Amino acid sequence: MDRNATPARTLSRQPPLVRDAVADSRDPGAVGHLRRGLGPGPFALITLFVSPDADFAAVMAGAQEAYPDVSVTGCTTAGEIGPEGYAEGAIVALALPAAHFRAETMVIENLVALDPQTLIGEMIRRRVALARAAPGWPQDFAFLMVDGLSLCEDALTSAMLAGLGTAPLIGGSAGDGTRFGRTLVGAGGRAFRSAAVLSFVRTDCPVRAFSHDHLMPGRVRMVVTAADPKRRIVERINAEPAAREYARLLGKDPNQLSPLTFAAHPVVVRIGGRHHVRAIQRVAENGDLVFFSAIDEGLVLTLAEARPMVDRIEAELAGLARHKPPDVILGCDCVLRRIEAEERQLRPALSRILARHRVRGFSTYGEQISGLHVNQTLTGLAIYPPPAASGPDPEQVPPCPTA
């Protein structure tokens, strides 16, 4: 577990409703440590963000055994976000108390053979069950964790849109550090590959979904002229070998392209009036570019330019706390943001901001919001204390954006 992050002063708020705990992934007694940190509950949902250094299947089985009456979910990470901000080699647990939350969790297996109609029908049944269980609670949301190497996030989030109703969806793609070898999701004491775990949550707490980045489109454009969309591979850009042409546009040696290059110089596409990052994962041995999200021939890509990372995230999170601070912020933060922060020596400053605003979550291989799979964002959900717990609320918490 990373012990270099600097503890930070938290915002003034009531004692937290949402419980959290952190353990070292190398500790054989990690599950017991988490249970002592979370307490006995009762809880509606426990979610674990698990370092790939841990035995994920054992952690999931142990946590479910420790809380047999609770829906326990989790995923592997490309880094964790805990009480001190960015962490490595940790297990971060987040527990929603049953006094304010109800949850319905479903496992979506075999993503490559996804049946959208069956999926939508099951989603609607889960939402109806929650509405019946807590008819007086006005808020709901959906949280998704999906195998980050499945190559299915775009199709999955698009298919899910019709089953969400008014519930905002946020989520993240499970990671494997920077190894890109094996990513897992878990529920019910089991671990799954090529799968997703979707939790519908109903609550009396106000919530607000958001998706933040620090990028803006620049002036340099390029066209994808040959691609393999199923494998998210771009073979040629501007009719030239993809990696070589991308490097040329940056003024760099194609043999020196690295994850830092991709983090610092992402490309964006325009969808629905907004620009969204199409992040590059790596260069294939043959010079193709492998992407984290959907890509296709004919797409116009624009090189993005970075704005000050620390200032942007501080402004975003301060805006979420403008009327009152959230009880917790569930955050899915792209691994490329972490890589950029480390290279630019911004990690301590960002960790202090994340800790001060009580962000908990993980670094991802991609993020989901509503019907979109996106990259290089901090996408999340701010959960506020219910009105009875926080006193009179002079202004309503702003509604969730749809994208």
mmCIF file of C-alpha atoms in Angstrom:
data_model
loop_
_atom_site.group_PDB
_atom_site.id
_atom_site.type_symbol
_atom_site.label_atom_id
_atom_site.label_comp_id
_atom_site.label_asym_id
_atom_site.label_seq_id
_atom_site.Cartn_x
_atom_site.Cartn_y
_atom_site.Cartn_z
ATOM 1 C CA MET A 1 0.000 0.000 0.000
ATOM 2 C CA ASP A 2 1.299 3.461 -0.872
ATOM 3 C CA ARG A 3 2.347 5.288 2.290
ATOM 4 C CA ASN A 4 3.791 8.354 0.549
ATOM 5 C CA ALA A 5 0.510 10.199 0.035
ATOM 6 C CA THR A 6 0.092 13.158 2.379
ATOM 7 C CA PRO A 7 -2.918 13.127 4.729
ATOM 8 C CA ALA A 8 -5.210 16.061 4.100
ATOM 9 C CA ARG A 9 -7.698 18.114 6.076
ATOM 10 C CA THR A 10 -11.229 17.013 5.211
ATOM 11 C CA LEU A 11 -14.109 19.352 4.499
ATOM 12 C CA SER A 12 -16.394 20.192 7.401
ATOM 13 C CA ARG A 13 -19.143 17.584 7.379
ATOM 14 C CA GLN A 14 -21.215 15.326 9.598
ATOM 15 C CA PRO A 15 -19.740 11.951 10.608
ATOM 16 C CA PRO A 16 -19.873 9.888 7.415
ATOM 17 C CA LEU A 17 -22.880 7.729 6.638
ATOM 18 C CA VAL A 18 -21.020 5.704 4.027
ATOM 19 C CA ARG A 19 -18.349 3.611 5.698
ATOM 20 C CA ASP A 20 -14.932 2.928 4.211
ATOM 21 C CA ALA A 21 -11.845 0.944 5.135
ATOM 22 C CA VAL A 22 -8.474 0.135 3.587
ATOM 23 C CA ALA A 23 -6.106 -2.802 3.959
ATOM 24 C CA ASP A 24 -2.751 -3.854 2.541
ATOM 25 C CA SER A 25 -3.361 -6.343 -0.284
ATOM 26 C CA ARG A 26 -0.366 -8.402 0.898
ATOM 27 C CA ASP A 27 -1.807 -8.856 4.391
ATOM 28 C CA PRO A 28 -3.173 -12.415 4.842
ATOM 29 C CA GLY A 29 -5.674 -10.941 7.293
ATOM 30 C CA ALA A 30 -6.813 -8.160 4.946
ATOM 31 C CA VAL A 31 -10.489 -9.182 4.955
ATOM 32 C CA GLY A 32 -10.579 -9.213 8.757
ATOM 33 C CA HIS A 33 -8.909 -5.806 8.818
ATOM 34 C CA LEU A 34 -11.545 -4.442 6.435
ATOM 35 C CA ARG A 35 -14.359 -5.907 8.526
ATOM 36 C CA ARG A 36 -13.047 -4.223 11.656
ATOM 37 C CA GLY A 37 -12.782 -0.946 9.758
ATOM 38 C CA LEU A 38 -16.270 -1.119 8.287
ATOM 39 C CA GLY A 39 -18.008 -2.479 11.364
ATOM 40 C CA PRO A 40 -20.853 -5.002 11.485
ATOM 41 C CA GLY A 41 -23.395 -2.982 9.504
ATOM 42 C CA PRO A 42 -26.104 -3.654 8.575
ATOM 43 C CA PHE A 43 -25.124 -2.767 5.025
ATOM 44 C CA ALA A 44 -27.006 -2.856 1.737
ATOM 45 C CA LEU A 45 -23.920 -3.066 -0.498
ATOM 46 C CA ILE A 46 -20.175 -3.457 -0.016
ATOM 47 C CA THR A 47 -17.833 -2.764 -2.917
ATOM 48 C CA LEU A 48 -14.150 -3.682 -2.930
ATOM 49 C CA PHE A 49 -11.493 -2.092 -5.130
ATOM 50 C CA VAL A 50 -8.728 -4.685 -5.099
ATOM 51 C CA SER A 51 -5.095 -4.323 -6.137
ATOM 52 C CA PRO A 52 -4.112 -6.891 -8.800
ATOM 53 C CA ASP A 53 -1.368 -7.976 -6.379
ATOM 54 C CA ALA A 54 -4.032 -9.591 -4.173
ATOM 55 C CA ASP A 55 -5.655 -13.000 -4.587
ATOM 56 C CA PHE A 56 -8.881 -11.513 -5.907
ATOM 57 C CA ALA A 57 -10.958 -14.698 -5.756
ATOM 58 C CA ALA A 58 -9.924 -15.322 -2.148
ATOM 59 C CA VAL A 59 -10.682 -11.728 -1.154
ATOM 60 C CA MET A 60 -14.146 -11.861 -2.706
ATOM 61 C CA ALA A 61 -14.945 -15.219 -1.111
ATOM 62 C CA GLY A 62 -13.667 -14.078 2.291
ATOM 63 C CA ALA A 63 -15.582 -10.803 2.210
ATOM 64 C CA GLN A 64 -18.828 -12.537 1.258
ATOM 65 C CA GLU A 65 -18.330 -15.016 4.085
ATOM 66 C CA ALA A 66 -17.725 -12.151 6.515
ATOM 67 C CA TYR A 67 -20.960 -10.455 5.383
ATOM 68 C CA PRO A 68 -23.231 -13.344 4.316
ATOM 69 C CA ASP A 69 -26.398 -11.213 4.175
ATOM 70 C CA VAL A 70 -24.876 -8.353 2.173
ATOM 71 C CA SER A 71 -24.341 -7.977 -1.574
ATOM 72 C CA VAL A 72 -20.524 -7.873 -1.848
ATOM 73 C CA THR A 73 -19.089 -6.753 -5.194
ATOM 74 C CA GLY A 74 -15.630 -5.816 -6.419
ATOM 75 C CA CYS A 75 -13.078 -5.519 -9.190
ATOM 76 C CA THR A 76 -9.341 -5.453 -9.794
ATOM 77 C CA THR A 77 -7.744 -2.066 -10.328
ATOM 78 C CA ALA A 78 -5.005 -0.067 -11.991
ATOM 79 C CA GLY A 79 -4.511 1.624 -8.614
ATOM 80 C CA GLU A 80 -6.791 2.510 -5.746
ATOM 81 C CA ILE A 81 -8.201 5.738 -4.287
ATOM 82 C CA GLY A 82 -8.451 5.625 -0.508
ATOM 83 C CA PRO A 83 -8.416 7.856 2.574
ATOM 84 C CA GLU A 84 -5.035 9.341 1.591
ATOM 85 C CA GLY A 85 -5.808 9.738 -2.095
ATOM 86 C CA TYR A 86 -3.935 7.670 -4.674
ATOM 87 C CA ALA A 87 -2.773 4.309 -3.331
ATOM 88 C CA GLU A 88 -1.002 1.221 -4.643
ATOM 89 C CA GLY A 89 -1.212 -2.359 -3.406
ATOM 90 C CA ALA A 90 -4.332 -1.712 -1.359
ATOM 91 C CA ILE A 91 -7.850 -3.027 -0.958
ATOM 92 C CA VAL A 92 -10.330 -0.181 -0.512
ATOM 93 C CA ALA A 93 -13.805 -1.070 0.767
ATOM 94 C CA LEU A 94 -16.901 1.110 0.565
ATOM 95 C CA ALA A 95 -20.060 0.121 2.462
ATOM 96 C CA LEU A 96 -23.541 1.635 1.986
ATOM 97 C CA PRO A 97 -25.587 1.403 5.219
ATOM 98 C CA ALA A 98 -28.968 -0.316 5.033
ATOM 99 C CA ALA A 99 -30.548 2.575 6.942
ATOM 100 C CA HIS A 100 -30.227 4.773 3.838
ATOM 101 C CA PHE A 101 -29.670 2.422 0.890
ATOM 102 C CA ARG A 102 -31.190 -0.606 -0.820
ATOM 103 C CA ALA A 103 -29.326 -2.484 -3.554
ATOM 104 C CA GLU A 104 -29.995 -5.048 -6.273
ATOM 105 C CA THR A 105 -26.913 -6.565 -7.920
ATOM 106 C CA MET A 106 -26.730 -8.588 -11.136
ATOM 107 C CA VAL A 107 -23.817 -10.314 -12.853
ATOM 108 C CA ILE A 108 -23.708 -9.990 -16.647
ATOM 109 C CA GLU A 109 -21.663 -12.924 -17.919
ATOM 110 C CA ASN A 110 -20.232 -13.759 -21.347
ATOM 111 C CA LEU A 111 -20.147 -10.193 -22.632
ATOM 112 C CA VAL A 112 -19.133 -11.252 -26.133
ATOM 113 C CA ALA A 113 -22.537 -12.978 -26.509
ATOM 114 C CA LEU A 114 -24.577 -10.195 -24.895
ATOM 115 C CA ASP A 115 -28.352 -10.360 -25.478
ATOM 116 C CA PRO A 116 -29.564 -6.734 -25.117
ATOM 117 C CA GLN A 117 -33.254 -7.584 -24.744
ATOM 118 C CA THR A 118 -32.626 -10.099 -21.963
ATOM 119 C CA LEU A 119 -30.319 -7.608 -20.257
ATOM 120 C CA ILE A 120 -32.843 -4.772 -20.422
ATOM 121 C CA GLY A 121 -35.627 -6.993 -19.100
ATOM 122 C CA GLU A 122 -33.558 -8.059 -16.094
ATOM 123 C CA MET A 123 -32.524 -4.461 -15.404
ATOM 124 C CA ILE A 124 -36.149 -3.352 -15.350
ATOM 125 C CA ARG A 125 -37.082 -6.184 -12.962
ATOM 126 C CA ARG A 126 -34.311 -5.134 -10.578
ATOM 127 C CA ARG A 127 -35.389 -1.497 -10.656
ATOM 128 C CA VAL A 128 -39.025 -2.426 -9.998
ATOM 129 C CA ALA A 129 -37.987 -4.598 -7.047
ATOM 130 C CA LEU A 130 -36.065 -1.688 -5.536
ATOM 131 C CA ALA A 131 -38.955 0.717 -6.034
ATOM 132 C CA ARG A 132 -41.242 -1.689 -4.173
ATOM 133 C CA ALA A 133 -38.727 -2.196 -1.373
ATOM 134 C CA ALA A 134 -38.221 1.539 -0.747
ATOM 135 C CA PRO A 135 -41.158 3.439 -2.308
ATOM 136 C CA GLY A 136 -40.567 6.558 -0.222
ATOM 137 C CA TRP A 137 -36.952 7.075 -1.266
ATOM 138 C CA PRO A 138 -36.653 9.421 -4.248
ATOM 139 C CA GLN A 139 -33.133 8.789 -5.536
ATOM 140 C CA ASP A 140 -31.573 5.923 -7.428
ATOM 141 C CA PHE A 141 -28.387 5.252 -9.386
ATOM 142 C CA ALA A 142 -26.530 2.405 -11.074
ATOM 143 C CA PHE A 143 -22.882 1.470 -10.572
ATOM 144 C CA LEU A 144 -21.083 -0.708 -13.127
ATOM 145 C CA MET A 145 -17.796 -2.611 -12.912
ATOM 146 C CA VAL A 146 -16.777 -4.359 -16.132
ATOM 147 C CA ASP A 147 -13.848 -6.510 -17.278
ATOM 148 C CA GLY A 148 -11.409 -3.928 -18.630
ATOM 149 C CA LEU A 149 -9.904 -6.307 -21.199
ATOM 150 C CA SER A 150 -13.218 -7.606 -22.547
ATOM 151 C CA LEU A 151 -13.358 -4.998 -25.367
ATOM 152 C CA CYS A 152 -17.116 -4.951 -24.732
ATOM 153 C CA GLU A 153 -17.689 -1.792 -22.687
ATOM 154 C CA ASP A 154 -18.993 0.313 -25.574
ATOM 155 C CA ALA A 155 -21.572 -2.271 -26.653
ATOM 156 C CA LEU A 156 -22.568 -2.973 -23.050
ATOM 157 C CA THR A 157 -23.184 0.618 -21.991
ATOM 158 C CA SER A 158 -25.085 1.333 -25.203
ATOM 159 C CA ALA A 159 -27.310 -1.709 -24.655
ATOM 160 C CA MET A 160 -27.935 -0.798 -21.021
ATOM 161 C CA LEU A 161 -29.233 2.684 -21.728
ATOM 162 C CA ALA A 162 -32.804 1.561 -22.400
ATOM 163 C CA GLY A 163 -32.974 -0.282 -19.063
ATOM 164 C CA LEU A 164 -31.753 2.533 -16.830
ATOM 165 C CA GLY A 165 -34.906 4.611 -16.665
ATOM 166 C CA THR A 166 -34.055 7.863 -14.896
ATOM 167 C CA ALA A 167 -31.188 6.334 -12.897
ATOM 168 C CA PRO A 168 -27.769 7.855 -13.649
ATOM 169 C CA LEU A 169 -25.141 5.239 -14.491
ATOM 170 C CA ILE A 170 -21.484 5.573 -13.578
ATOM 171 C CA GLY A 171 -18.829 2.908 -13.702
ATOM 172 C CA GLY A 172 -15.297 1.815 -14.422
ATOM 173 C CA SER A 173 -13.383 -0.859 -16.315
ATOM 174 C CA ALA A 174 -11.432 -3.211 -14.057
ATOM 175 C CA GLY A 175 -7.653 -2.900 -14.310
ATOM 176 C CA ASP A 176 -4.460 -4.879 -13.893
ATOM 177 C CA GLY A 177 -2.022 -2.114 -13.004
ATOM 178 C CA THR A 178 -0.101 -1.303 -16.177
ATOM 179 C CA ARG A 179 0.324 -4.974 -17.107
ATOM 180 C CA PHE A 180 -2.890 -5.313 -19.182
ATOM 181 C CA GLY A 181 -2.913 -9.060 -18.594
ATOM 182 C CA ARG A 182 -5.881 -10.152 -16.447
ATOM 183 C CA THR A 183 -8.831 -8.143 -15.152
ATOM 184 C CA LEU A 184 -11.621 -9.469 -12.939
ATOM 185 C CA VAL A 185 -14.958 -8.464 -11.457
ATOM 186 C CA GLY A 186 -16.682 -10.199 -8.560
ATOM 187 C CA ALA A 187 -20.000 -10.684 -6.787
ATOM 188 C CA GLY A 188 -21.548 -13.226 -4.436
ATOM 189 C CA GLY A 189 -18.145 -14.543 -3.379
ATOM 190 C CA ARG A 190 -17.112 -15.408 -6.949
ATOM 191 C CA ALA A 191 -14.711 -13.928 -9.518
ATOM 192 C CA PHE A 192 -15.589 -13.486 -13.202
ATOM 193 C CA ARG A 193 -13.841 -12.709 -16.489
ATOM 194 C CA SER A 194 -15.518 -11.329 -19.618
ATOM 195 C CA ALA A 195 -18.285 -10.154 -17.315
ATOM 196 C CA ALA A 196 -19.733 -7.100 -15.607
ATOM 197 C CA VAL A 197 -21.343 -6.467 -12.233
ATOM 198 C CA LEU A 198 -24.182 -3.953 -12.154
ATOM 199 C CA SER A 199 -25.618 -2.640 -8.893
ATOM 200 C CA PHE A 200 -28.856 -0.674 -8.772
ATOM 201 C CA VAL A 201 -29.083 1.430 -5.623
ATOM 202 C CA ARG A 202 -32.073 3.284 -4.167
ATOM 203 C CA THR A 203 -31.546 5.857 -1.418
ATOM 204 C CA ASP A 204 -32.944 8.793 0.504
ATOM 205 C CA CYS A 205 -29.616 10.582 -0.087
ATOM 206 C CA PRO A 206 -29.349 13.157 -2.892
ATOM 207 C CA VAL A 207 -26.851 12.086 -5.556
ATOM 208 C CA ARG A 208 -25.120 13.764 -8.469
ATOM 209 C CA ALA A 209 -23.227 12.074 -11.307
ATOM 210 C CA PHE A 210 -20.365 13.852 -13.073
ATOM 211 C CA SER A 211 -17.588 13.264 -15.595
ATOM 212 C CA HIS A 212 -14.532 15.507 -15.487
ATOM 213 C CA ASP A 213 -11.385 15.908 -17.556
ATOM 214 C CA HIS A 214 -8.664 18.519 -18.005
ATOM 215 C CA LEU A 215 -8.397 18.363 -21.803
ATOM 216 C CA MET A 216 -9.510 20.509 -24.706
ATOM 217 C CA PRO A 217 -9.360 19.822 -28.461
ATOM 218 C CA GLY A 218 -6.380 21.345 -30.247
ATOM 219 C CA ARG A 219 -5.844 22.199 -33.909
ATOM 220 C CA VAL A 220 -4.095 19.064 -35.167
ATOM 221 C CA ARG A 221 -6.468 16.554 -36.776
ATOM 222 C CA MET A 222 -6.023 13.141 -38.353
ATOM 223 C CA VAL A 223 -8.256 10.546 -40.006
ATOM 224 C CA VAL A 224 -8.381 6.825 -39.249
ATOM 225 C CA THR A 225 -7.987 5.231 -42.670
ATOM 226 C CA ALA A 226 -7.639 1.553 -41.655
ATOM 227 C CA ALA A 227 -8.828 -0.110 -38.451
ATOM 228 C CA ASP A 228 -9.962 -3.349 -36.813
ATOM 229 C CA PRO A 229 -12.911 -2.128 -34.693
ATOM 230 C CA LYS A 230 -13.533 -5.464 -32.955
ATOM 231 C CA ARG A 231 -10.045 -5.403 -31.459
ATOM 232 C CA ARG A 232 -9.912 -1.594 -31.036
ATOM 233 C CA ILE A 233 -6.880 -1.397 -33.302
ATOM 234 C CA VAL A 234 -5.964 1.455 -35.636
ATOM 235 C CA GLU A 235 -3.699 0.275 -38.438
ATOM 236 C CA ARG A 236 -3.307 3.454 -40.485
ATOM 237 C CA ILE A 237 -3.745 7.169 -39.862
ATOM 238 C CA ASN A 238 -3.798 9.547 -42.830
ATOM 239 C CA ALA A 239 -2.994 6.465 -44.967
ATOM 240 C CA GLU A 240 0.292 5.991 -43.070
ATOM 241 C CA PRO A 241 1.258 3.358 -40.439
ATOM 242 C CA ALA A 242 -0.622 4.448 -37.318
ATOM 243 C CA ALA A 243 2.101 4.708 -34.678
ATOM 244 C CA ARG A 244 4.551 6.352 -37.080
ATOM 245 C CA GLU A 245 2.038 8.977 -38.201
ATOM 246 C CA TYR A 246 0.867 9.703 -34.643
ATOM 247 C CA ALA A 247 4.512 10.180 -33.613
ATOM 248 C CA ARG A 248 5.191 12.416 -36.616
ATOM 249 C CA LEU A 249 2.301 14.701 -35.695
ATOM 250 C CA LEU A 250 3.752 14.986 -32.195
ATOM 251 C CA GLY A 251 7.283 15.545 -33.478
ATOM 252 C CA LYS A 252 8.478 12.411 -31.684
ATOM 253 C CA ASP A 253 10.440 9.261 -32.480
ATOM 254 C CA PRO A 254 7.909 6.411 -33.000
ATOM 255 C CA ASN A 255 10.247 4.069 -31.105
ATOM 256 C CA GLN A 256 9.892 6.197 -27.993
ATOM 257 C CA LEU A 257 6.103 6.187 -27.694
ATOM 258 C CA SER A 258 5.076 5.180 -24.154
ATOM 259 C CA PRO A 259 2.075 5.265 -21.794
ATOM 260 C CA LEU A 260 3.246 8.719 -20.713
ATOM 261 C CA THR A 261 3.111 9.903 -24.334
ATOM 262 C CA PHE A 262 -0.452 8.649 -24.652
ATOM 263 C CA ALA A 263 -1.443 10.230 -21.327
ATOM 264 C CA ALA A 264 0.051 13.589 -22.256
ATOM 265 C CA HIS A 265 -1.139 13.615 -25.895
ATOM 266 C CA PRO A 266 -4.547 11.911 -26.149
ATOM 267 C CA VAL A 267 -6.871 12.148 -29.120
ATOM 268 C CA VAL A 268 -10.548 13.110 -28.952
ATOM 269 C CA VAL A 269 -13.620 12.544 -31.103
ATOM 270 C CA ARG A 270 -16.737 14.679 -31.273
ATOM 271 C CA ILE A 271 -19.912 12.837 -30.202
ATOM 272 C CA GLY A 272 -23.249 14.504 -29.533
ATOM 273 C CA GLY A 273 -21.787 17.993 -29.494
ATOM 274 C CA ARG A 274 -19.021 17.114 -27.017
ATOM 275 C CA HIS A 275 -15.464 15.874 -27.367
ATOM 276 C CA HIS A 276 -14.587 12.537 -25.777
ATOM 277 C CA VAL A 277 -11.137 10.988 -25.411
ATOM 278 C CA ARG A 278 -10.227 7.870 -27.359
ATOM 279 C CA ALA A 279 -7.240 6.851 -25.257
ATOM 280 C CA ILE A 280 -4.349 4.853 -26.703
ATOM 281 C CA GLN A 281 -3.322 1.828 -24.657
ATOM 282 C CA ARG A 282 -0.112 0.761 -26.406
ATOM 283 C CA VAL A 283 1.792 0.285 -29.652
ATOM 284 C CA ALA A 284 1.528 -3.215 -31.116
ATOM 285 C CA GLU A 285 4.685 -4.934 -32.343
ATOM 286 C CA ASN A 286 3.700 -4.257 -35.970
ATOM 287 C CA GLY A 287 3.235 -0.514 -35.372
ATOM 288 C CA ASP A 288 -0.554 -0.515 -34.955
ATOM 289 C CA LEU A 289 -2.135 1.525 -32.161
ATOM 290 C CA VAL A 290 -4.292 -0.334 -29.636
ATOM 291 C CA PHE A 291 -7.026 1.789 -28.046
ATOM 292 C CA PHE A 292 -8.968 1.577 -24.773
ATOM 293 C CA SER A 293 -12.341 2.232 -26.437
ATOM 294 C CA ALA A 294 -14.271 2.000 -29.702
ATOM 295 C CA ILE A 295 -12.501 3.101 -32.852
ATOM 296 C CA ASP A 296 -13.413 2.797 -36.519
ATOM 297 C CA GLU A 297 -12.365 3.773 -40.012
ATOM 298 C CA GLY A 298 -13.328 7.277 -41.059
ATOM 299 C CA LEU A 299 -13.190 8.766 -37.558
ATOM 300 C CA VAL A 300 -11.646 12.210 -37.355
ATOM 301 C CA LEU A 301 -9.308 12.366 -34.369
ATOM 302 C CA THR A 302 -8.115 15.619 -32.846
ATOM 303 C CA LEU A 303 -5.025 15.926 -30.671
ATOM 304 C CA ALA A 304 -6.056 17.232 -27.261
ATOM 305 C CA GLU A 305 -4.258 19.850 -25.211
ATOM 306 C CA ALA A 306 -4.026 19.641 -21.440
ATOM 307 C CA ARG A 307 -5.169 22.318 -19.027
ATOM 308 C CA PRO A 308 -3.764 22.558 -15.457
ATOM 309 C CA MET A 309 -4.678 19.217 -13.898
ATOM 310 C CA VAL A 310 -4.647 20.249 -10.235
ATOM 311 C CA ASP A 311 -6.652 23.442 -10.762
ATOM 312 C CA ARG A 312 -9.248 21.650 -12.875
ATOM 313 C CA ILE A 313 -9.950 18.846 -10.411
ATOM 314 C CA GLU A 314 -10.042 21.227 -7.450
ATOM 315 C CA ALA A 315 -12.613 23.369 -9.243
ATOM 316 C CA GLU A 316 -14.708 20.325 -10.210
ATOM 317 C CA LEU A 317 -14.809 18.820 -6.727
ATOM 318 C CA ALA A 318 -15.302 22.206 -5.053
ATOM 319 C CA GLY A 319 -18.290 22.731 -7.347
ATOM 320 C CA LEU A 320 -19.819 19.478 -6.112
ATOM 321 C CA ALA A 321 -19.489 20.813 -2.553
ATOM 322 C CA ARG A 322 -20.764 24.289 -3.345
ATOM 323 C CA HIS A 323 -24.014 24.015 -1.370
ATOM 324 C CA LYS A 324 -22.934 21.280 1.023
ATOM 325 C CA PRO A 325 -20.114 18.724 0.963
ATOM 326 C CA PRO A 326 -20.899 15.227 -0.255
ATOM 327 C CA ASP A 327 -20.781 12.451 2.306
ATOM 328 C CA VAL A 328 -18.585 10.533 -0.131
ATOM 329 C CA ILE A 329 -17.647 10.649 -3.810
ATOM 330 C CA LEU A 330 -17.455 7.321 -5.626
ATOM 331 C CA GLY A 331 -14.728 7.860 -8.217
ATOM 332 C CA CYS A 332 -13.567 6.006 -11.351
ATOM 333 C CA ASP A 333 -10.320 7.644 -12.463
ATOM 334 C CA CYS A 334 -8.568 6.667 -15.704
ATOM 335 C CA VAL A 335 -5.131 5.090 -15.263
ATOM 336 C CA LEU A 336 -3.711 7.543 -17.811
ATOM 337 C CA ARG A 337 -4.530 10.411 -15.461
ATOM 338 C CA ARG A 338 -2.541 8.672 -12.724
ATOM 339 C CA ILE A 339 0.383 8.104 -15.092
ATOM 340 C CA GLU A 340 0.381 11.760 -16.118
ATOM 341 C CA ALA A 341 0.155 12.895 -12.485
ATOM 342 C CA GLU A 342 3.128 10.767 -11.487
ATOM 343 C CA GLU A 343 5.282 11.911 -14.390
ATOM 344 C CA ARG A 344 4.474 15.580 -13.739
ATOM 345 C CA GLN A 345 5.041 15.100 -9.979
ATOM 346 C CA LEU A 346 1.450 16.111 -9.262
ATOM 347 C CA ARG A 347 0.473 12.985 -7.376
ATOM 348 C CA PRO A 348 0.882 14.415 -3.829
ATOM 349 C CA ALA A 349 -1.203 17.496 -4.668
ATOM 350 C CA LEU A 350 -3.926 15.442 -6.359
ATOM 351 C CA SER A 351 -3.963 12.954 -3.487
ATOM 352 C CA ARG A 352 -4.547 15.761 -1.006
ATOM 353 C CA ILE A 353 -7.486 17.029 -3.069
ATOM 354 C CA LEU A 354 -9.020 13.558 -3.446
ATOM 355 C CA ALA A 355 -8.640 12.900 0.280
ATOM 356 C CA ARG A 356 -10.058 16.279 1.310
ATOM 357 C CA HIS A 357 -13.175 15.702 -0.786
ATOM 358 C CA ARG A 358 -13.491 12.086 0.435
ATOM 359 C CA VAL A 359 -13.160 10.442 -2.962
ATOM 360 C CA ARG A 360 -13.033 6.629 -2.815
ATOM 361 C CA GLY A 361 -12.675 4.312 -5.794
ATOM 362 C CA PHE A 362 -10.093 3.109 -8.263
ATOM 363 C CA SER A 363 -8.004 3.808 -11.352
ATOM 364 C CA THR A 364 -9.583 2.254 -14.426
ATOM 365 C CA TYR A 365 -9.028 1.146 -18.008
ATOM 366 C CA GLY A 366 -12.049 3.261 -18.985
ATOM 367 C CA GLU A 367 -15.085 4.921 -17.453
ATOM 368 C CA GLN A 368 -18.812 4.695 -18.096
ATOM 369 C CA ILE A 369 -21.440 7.396 -17.742
ATOM 370 C CA SER A 370 -25.025 6.946 -18.921
ATOM 371 C CA GLY A 371 -24.738 5.209 -22.317
ATOM 372 C CA LEU A 372 -21.125 6.145 -23.012
ATOM 373 C CA HIS A 373 -17.776 4.439 -22.462
ATOM 374 C CA VAL A 374 -15.144 7.188 -22.090
ATOM 375 C CA ASN A 375 -11.446 7.527 -21.325
ATOM 376 C CA GLN A 376 -9.078 9.815 -19.435
ATOM 377 C CA THR A 377 -11.755 11.163 -17.102
ATOM 378 C CA LEU A 378 -12.587 11.185 -13.437
ATOM 379 C CA THR A 379 -16.169 9.949 -13.601
ATOM 380 C CA GLY A 380 -18.105 9.551 -10.404
ATOM 381 C CA LEU A 381 -21.077 9.992 -8.145
ATOM 382 C CA ALA A 382 -21.355 12.437 -5.259
ATOM 383 C CA ILE A 383 -23.572 11.078 -2.478
ATOM 384 C CA TYR A 384 -24.913 13.734 -0.099
ATOM 385 C CA PRO A 385 -26.322 13.294 3.420
ATOM 386 C CA PRO A 386 -30.122 12.990 3.436
ATOM 387 C CA PRO A 387 -31.942 16.208 4.384
ATOM 388 C CA ALA A 388 -32.802 14.916 7.860
ATOM 389 C CA ALA A 389 -29.133 14.180 8.536
ATOM 390 C CA SER A 390 -27.744 17.440 7.171
ATOM 391 C CA GLY A 391 -30.279 19.977 8.438
ATOM 392 C CA PRO A 392 -32.228 22.455 6.305
ATOM 393 C CA ASP A 393 -30.960 22.542 2.743
ATOM 394 C CA PRO A 394 -31.177 26.112 1.384
ATOM 395 C CA GLU A 395 -30.647 24.988 -2.191
ATOM 396 C CA GLN A 396 -31.459 21.738 -3.910
ATOM 397 C CA VAL A 397 -28.475 19.677 -5.026
ATOM 398 C CA PRO A 398 -28.153 20.212 -8.819
ATOM 399 C CA PRO A 399 -29.611 17.415 -10.938
ATOM 400 C CA CYS A 400 -27.436 14.729 -12.499
ATOM 401 C CA PRO A 401 -26.131 15.511 -15.994
ATOM 402 C CA THR A 402 -27.006 12.941 -18.633
ATOM 403 C CA ALA A 403 -23.509 12.742 -20.129
#
